[in-house]
mmCIF file of C-alpha atoms in Angstrom:
data_model
loop_
_atom_site.group_PDB
_atom_site.id
_atom_site.type_symbol
_atom_site.label_atom_id
_atom_site.label_comp_id
_atom_site.label_asym_id
_atom_site.label_seq_id
_atom_site.Cartn_x
_atom_site.Cartn_y
_atom_site.Cartn_z
ATOM 1 C CA MET A 1 0.036 0.070 -0.423
ATOM 2 C CA LYS A 2 1.663 3.412 -1.115
ATOM 3 C CA VAL A 3 0.674 6.962 0.996
ATOM 4 C CA LYS A 4 2.281 10.122 0.165
ATOM 5 C CA GLY A 5 3.688 12.811 2.273
ATOM 6 C CA TYR A 6 4.847 12.930 5.992
ATOM 7 C CA SER A 7 3.554 11.835 9.092
ATOM 8 C CA ILE A 8 3.856 13.136 12.677
ATOM 9 C CA TRP A 9 3.710 9.699 14.995
ATOM 10 C CA LEU A 10 3.613 10.048 18.734
ATOM 11 C CA ILE A 11 6.140 7.357 19.870
ATOM 12 C CA PRO A 12 5.295 5.180 23.174
ATOM 13 C CA ASP A 13 7.708 5.288 26.113
ATOM 14 C CA VAL A 14 10.616 3.268 26.110
ATOM 15 C CA GLY A 15 9.155 -0.012 28.240
ATOM 16 C CA PHE A 16 6.192 -0.111 25.816
ATOM 17 C CA PHE A 17 8.231 0.407 22.659
ATOM 18 C CA HIS A 18 10.237 -2.425 22.885
ATOM 19 C CA GLU A 19 7.150 -4.604 23.899
ATOM 20 C CA PHE A 20 5.096 -3.419 20.898
ATOM 21 C CA CYS A 21 8.447 -3.564 18.338
ATOM 22 C CA ALA A 22 8.471 -7.413 19.208
ATOM 23 C CA ILE A 23 4.877 -7.659 18.191
ATOM 24 C CA ILE A 24 4.818 -5.598 15.463
ATOM 25 C CA ARG A 25 7.951 -7.735 14.354
ATOM 26 C CA ASP A 26 6.535 -10.991 15.276
ATOM 27 C CA LEU A 27 3.211 -10.541 13.379
ATOM 28 C CA GLY A 28 5.113 -9.366 10.287
ATOM 29 C CA ARG A 29 7.213 -12.561 9.989
ATOM 30 C CA LYS A 30 4.507 -14.923 10.889
ATOM 31 C CA TYR A 31 2.087 -13.008 8.518
ATOM 32 C CA GLY A 32 4.152 -11.406 5.513
ATOM 33 C CA ALA A 33 3.495 -7.907 6.997
ATOM 34 C CA PRO A 34 5.577 -5.173 6.757
ATOM 35 C CA VAL A 35 7.428 -4.114 10.255
ATOM 36 C CA PHE A 36 7.303 -0.215 11.263
ATOM 37 C CA GLU A 37 7.768 1.345 14.294
ATOM 38 C CA PRO A 38 5.094 1.463 17.037
ATOM 39 C CA HIS A 39 3.366 4.842 17.338
ATOM 40 C CA ILE A 40 0.240 6.330 17.421
ATOM 41 C CA THR A 41 -0.304 8.733 14.199
ATOM 42 C CA LEU A 42 -1.054 12.418 14.984
ATOM 43 C CA LEU A 43 -1.150 13.533 11.363
ATOM 44 C CA GLY A 44 -0.565 11.847 8.293
ATOM 45 C CA GLN A 45 -0.510 12.579 4.496
ATOM 46 C CA VAL A 46 1.201 15.950 5.468
ATOM 47 C CA MET A 47 2.535 17.707 2.396
ATOM 48 C CA GLY A 48 5.317 20.381 2.425
ATOM 49 C CA ILE A 49 8.922 20.831 2.163
ATOM 50 C CA GLU A 50 10.883 18.501 4.586
ATOM 51 C CA GLY A 51 12.707 21.318 6.550
ATOM 52 C CA ASP A 52 9.632 23.283 6.906
ATOM 53 C CA LEU A 53 7.827 20.437 8.304
ATOM 54 C CA LYS A 54 10.630 19.497 10.564
ATOM 55 C CA PHE A 55 10.629 23.169 11.911
ATOM 56 C CA LYS A 56 6.959 22.819 12.598
ATOM 57 C CA THR A 57 7.545 19.479 14.306
ATOM 58 C CA GLU A 58 10.092 21.052 16.655
ATOM 59 C CA GLN A 59 7.331 24.019 17.091
ATOM 60 C CA LEU A 60 4.673 21.335 17.777
ATOM 61 C CA ALA A 61 7.241 19.663 20.354
ATOM 62 C CA LYS A 62 7.950 22.730 22.479
ATOM 63 C CA LYS A 63 4.518 23.353 22.909
ATOM 64 C CA LEU A 64 3.291 19.398 24.100
ATOM 65 C CA LYS A 65 3.719 18.631 27.757
ATOM 66 C CA SER A 66 4.029 14.790 28.540
ATOM 67 C CA PHE A 67 0.599 13.317 28.964
ATOM 68 C CA PRO A 68 -0.966 9.823 29.629
ATOM 69 C CA VAL A 69 -2.230 7.788 26.802
ATOM 70 C CA TYR A 70 -4.770 4.728 27.674
ATOM 71 C CA PHE A 71 -5.210 1.832 25.959
ATOM 72 C CA GLY A 72 -8.185 -0.175 24.914
ATOM 73 C CA ARG A 73 -9.039 -3.234 23.529
ATOM 74 C CA TYR A 74 -7.947 -4.865 20.396
ATOM 75 C CA ARG A 75 -9.832 -4.212 17.082
ATOM 76 C CA GLY A 76 -9.549 -4.594 13.506
ATOM 77 C CA GLU A 77 -10.881 -2.799 10.283
ATOM 78 C CA GLU A 78 -11.007 -3.555 6.782
ATOM 79 C CA ASN A 79 -8.426 -1.192 6.145
ATOM 80 C CA TYR A 80 -4.588 -1.618 5.135
ATOM 81 C CA PHE A 81 -3.336 0.068 8.024
ATOM 82 C CA LYS A 82 -5.754 -0.929 10.588
ATOM 83 C CA PRO A 83 -6.239 -4.991 10.276
ATOM 84 C CA LEU A 84 -5.123 -5.407 14.003
ATOM 85 C CA PHE A 85 -4.769 -2.342 16.427
ATOM 86 C CA LEU A 86 -5.045 -1.270 19.807
ATOM 87 C CA GLU A 87 -7.736 1.421 20.564
ATOM 88 C CA VAL A 88 -6.300 4.456 22.022
ATOM 89 C CA GLU A 89 -8.622 6.755 24.157
ATOM 90 C CA ARG A 90 -9.454 10.081 23.170
ATOM 91 C CA SER A 91 -8.307 12.132 25.934
ATOM 92 C CA PRO A 92 -8.444 15.760 26.486
ATOM 93 C CA GLU A 93 -4.710 15.862 26.496
ATOM 94 C CA LEU A 94 -4.643 13.392 22.995
ATOM 95 C CA ILE A 95 -7.462 15.657 21.412
ATOM 96 C CA GLY A 96 -5.494 18.888 22.364
ATOM 97 C CA ALA A 97 -2.345 17.690 20.696
ATOM 98 C CA ASP A 98 -4.552 16.686 17.622
ATOM 99 C CA LYS A 99 -5.914 20.615 17.407
ATOM 100 C CA LEU A 100 -2.764 22.060 18.320
ATOM 101 C CA ALA A 101 -0.965 19.908 15.454
ATOM 102 C CA ARG A 102 -3.658 20.768 12.849
ATOM 103 C CA THR A 103 -3.146 24.317 13.754
ATOM 104 C CA ILE A 104 0.836 24.337 13.418
ATOM 105 C CA PHE A 105 0.518 22.505 10.325
ATOM 106 C CA ASN A 106 -2.438 24.569 9.019
ATOM 107 C CA ILE A 107 -4.515 21.679 8.412
ATOM 108 C CA ALA A 108 -8.153 22.406 8.113
ATOM 109 C CA ASP A 109 -10.665 20.168 10.109
ATOM 110 C CA ARG A 110 -10.987 16.381 9.310
ATOM 111 C CA VAL A 111 -12.865 13.545 9.835
ATOM 112 C CA GLU A 112 -12.844 12.653 14.059
ATOM 113 C CA TYR A 113 -9.303 11.825 15.304
ATOM 114 C CA GLN A 114 -9.482 8.029 15.948
ATOM 115 C CA PRO A 115 -6.122 7.426 17.649
ATOM 116 C CA HIS A 116 -5.083 3.928 17.616
ATOM 117 C CA LEU A 117 -1.638 1.962 17.799
ATOM 118 C CA SER A 118 -1.333 -0.667 14.733
ATOM 119 C CA LEU A 119 0.222 -3.902 15.529
ATOM 120 C CA VAL A 120 0.325 -5.078 11.732
ATOM 121 C CA TYR A 121 -0.447 -3.557 8.500
ATOM 122 C CA GLY A 122 -2.333 -5.596 5.459
ATOM 123 C CA LEU A 123 -5.367 -6.935 4.292
ATOM 124 C CA PHE A 124 -6.081 -9.972 6.072
ATOM 125 C CA ASP A 125 -9.052 -12.346 5.824
ATOM 126 C CA LYS A 126 -10.964 -12.815 9.350
ATOM 127 C CA GLU A 127 -9.807 -16.061 9.947
ATOM 128 C CA THR A 128 -5.951 -14.433 9.564
ATOM 129 C CA LYS A 129 -7.092 -11.496 11.964
ATOM 130 C CA ASN A 130 -8.608 -13.855 14.434
ATOM 131 C CA LYS A 131 -5.315 -16.085 14.487
ATOM 132 C CA MET A 132 -3.704 -12.835 14.976
ATOM 133 C CA GLU A 133 -5.584 -12.115 17.990
ATOM 134 C CA LYS A 134 -4.928 -15.528 19.438
ATOM 135 C CA ASP A 135 -1.544 -14.793 18.823
ATOM 136 C CA LEU A 136 -1.700 -12.284 21.443
ATOM 137 C CA THR A 137 -3.164 -13.945 24.146
ATOM 138 C CA GLY A 138 -1.538 -13.056 27.466
ATOM 139 C CA LYS A 139 -0.807 -9.388 26.251
ATOM 140 C CA ASN A 140 -3.369 -7.602 27.311
ATOM 141 C CA PHE A 141 -3.016 -3.757 27.476
ATOM 142 C CA ALA A 142 -6.589 -2.639 27.906
ATOM 143 C CA GLY A 143 -6.911 -0.369 30.528
ATOM 144 C CA LEU A 144 -3.209 0.118 30.575
ATOM 145 C CA CYS A 145 -1.548 3.578 30.474
ATOM 146 C CA GLN A 146 1.732 4.989 29.281
ATOM 147 C CA THR A 147 3.443 8.690 29.155
ATOM 148 C CA VAL A 148 3.807 9.826 25.576
ATOM 149 C CA ASN A 149 6.677 12.485 25.591
ATOM 150 C CA ARG A 150 8.340 12.147 22.063
ATOM 151 C CA LEU A 151 7.239 13.096 18.382
ATOM 152 C CA ALA A 152 9.116 11.633 15.034
ATOM 153 C CA LEU A 153 8.550 13.221 11.541
ATOM 154 C CA TYR A 154 8.417 10.168 9.058
ATOM 155 C CA HIS A 155 8.465 10.624 5.284
ATOM 156 C CA THR A 156 5.671 7.948 4.598
ATOM 157 C CA GLU A 157 6.120 8.008 0.988
ATOM 158 C CA GLY A 158 5.325 4.973 -1.436
ATOM 159 C CA GLU A 159 5.673 1.290 0.345
ATOM 160 C CA VAL A 160 6.078 1.202 4.168
ATOM 161 C CA ASN A 161 9.410 -0.452 3.869
ATOM 162 C CA LYS A 162 10.354 2.645 2.148
ATOM 163 C CA TRP A 163 9.253 5.009 5.414
ATOM 164 C CA ARG A 164 12.056 6.883 6.688
ATOM 165 C CA LYS A 165 12.592 8.450 10.070
ATOM 166 C CA VAL A 166 13.396 12.222 9.292
ATOM 167 C CA PHE A 167 13.967 12.952 13.196
ATOM 168 C CA GLU A 168 12.586 12.406 16.700
ATOM 169 C CA ILE A 169 12.187 14.892 19.420
ATOM 170 C CA GLY A 170 10.876 15.237 23.002
ATOM 171 C CA PHE A 171 8.509 17.606 24.239
ATOM 172 C CA ASP A 172 9.444 20.417 26.224
ATOM 173 C CA ILE A 173 8.839 18.714 29.565
#
């Protein structure tokens, strides 16, 4: 699946980051899916000059303070980027970060922000998605909280294996 532009990602804290990396890697290997860095997309398909986008990402990071995110249950959709994901609660802090990001990047209102953390990318039938969920038995994140305090700017042009991190920055904690 190809996409265009850049994306602004919220990066999980170190403990969760490594655990999600392992899940994404293991599902990718088992089901032939691309491997990617765990993240909660704040903005996607952002167009512009990389230097300008980096500057805006820095401005966003300076205005954000670390905040908690709360995970919900596993879900899946008929969407290449969301066949299996963890729901993320739409907290006031997360909605505020979304609004601030859209303001800084001059992005008009969009459909309602649906924060999530994807665990695999691809198009899979229902039976395969059920197997994936069984693979995650014993890995229940529902109700758990983590602190988010980093942003990453990714060039997400083309296939997932061609994506590259432009840079990562901590919030002005």
